């Protein structure tokens, strides 16, 4: 696979994970396109953990009226 295909794969992986690539500037997409494999893995892992914590944060804001967050 050539470098251009790897670039598309990185961006596709981010998009599949729910990153709003359409709202980013070309420069920001370029930064993401240039991520190393390790950086991509880390970013995707962080996104997954943040997404998993989201329902808990939402429940707290509903109970406390968002006063704690």
Tab-separated table of C-alpha atoms in Angstrom:
chain	number	residue	atom	x	y	z
A	1	UNK	CA	0.000	0.000	0.000
A	2	UNK	CA	1.415	3.404	-0.912
A	3	UNK	CA	1.681	6.444	1.382
A	4	UNK	CA	-1.381	8.112	-0.153
A	5	UNK	CA	-3.496	5.047	0.646
A	6	UNK	CA	-2.186	5.055	4.238
A	7	UNK	CA	-3.177	8.731	4.523
A	8	UNK	CA	-6.739	7.930	3.412
A	9	UNK	CA	-6.849	4.954	5.797
A	10	UNK	CA	-5.860	7.179	8.744
A	11	UNK	CA	-8.529	9.739	7.955
A	12	UNK	CA	-11.115	7.028	7.334
A	13	UNK	CA	-10.328	5.400	10.678
A	14	UNK	CA	-10.806	8.748	12.418
A	15	UNK	CA	-14.024	9.439	10.561
A	16	UNK	CA	-15.332	5.947	11.358
A	17	UNK	CA	-14.615	6.658	15.042
A	18	UNK	CA	-16.760	9.781	14.899
A	19	UNK	CA	-14.213	12.543	14.459
A	20	UNK	CA	-15.889	15.487	12.673
A	21	UNK	CA	-13.355	15.762	9.851
A	22	UNK	CA	-15.679	17.860	7.701
A	23	UNK	CA	-15.582	20.643	10.276
A	24	UNK	CA	-11.769	20.771	10.329
A	25	UNK	CA	-9.595	23.006	8.200
A	26	UNK	CA	-7.353	21.533	5.526
A	27	UNK	CA	-4.387	22.235	7.789
A	28	UNK	CA	-5.974	20.352	10.680
A	29	UNK	CA	-6.789	17.377	8.440
A	30	UNK	CA	-3.173	17.413	7.262
A	31	UNK	CA	-1.982	17.115	10.873
A	32	UNK	CA	-4.262	14.112	11.357
A	33	UNK	CA	-3.187	12.633	8.028
A	34	UNK	CA	0.438	12.800	9.194
A	35	UNK	CA	-0.127	10.911	12.457
A	36	UNK	CA	2.131	7.954	13.062
A	37	UNK	CA	0.515	4.568	13.593
A	38	UNK	CA	1.178	4.893	17.324
A	39	UNK	CA	-0.391	8.369	17.476
A	40	UNK	CA	-3.448	7.163	15.596
A	41	UNK	CA	-3.863	4.215	17.952
A	42	UNK	CA	-3.557	6.515	20.971
A	43	UNK	CA	-6.044	9.046	19.605
A	44	UNK	CA	-8.587	6.364	18.726
A	45	UNK	CA	-8.179	4.803	22.167
A	46	UNK	CA	-8.728	8.142	23.889
A	47	UNK	CA	-11.829	8.809	21.804
A	48	UNK	CA	-13.215	5.399	22.712
A	49	UNK	CA	-12.626	6.035	26.431
A	50	UNK	CA	-14.188	9.501	26.252
A	51	UNK	CA	-17.209	8.122	24.426
A	52	UNK	CA	-17.579	5.374	27.036
A	53	UNK	CA	-17.554	7.975	29.833
A	54	UNK	CA	-20.085	10.243	28.118
A	55	UNK	CA	-23.275	8.584	29.437
A	56	UNK	CA	-21.968	8.902	33.012
A	57	UNK	CA	-21.207	12.588	32.520
A	58	UNK	CA	-24.628	13.151	30.955
A	59	UNK	CA	-26.342	11.399	33.871
A	60	UNK	CA	-24.536	13.631	36.366
A	61	UNK	CA	-25.540	16.752	34.509
A	62	UNK	CA	-29.175	15.656	34.390
A	63	UNK	CA	-29.235	14.870	38.114
A	64	UNK	CA	-27.301	17.921	39.266
A	65	UNK	CA	-28.520	20.246	36.581
A	66	UNK	CA	-25.023	20.563	35.204
A	67	UNK	CA	-23.875	22.401	38.330
A	68	UNK	CA	-20.905	20.102	38.779
A	69	UNK	CA	-19.633	20.250	35.229
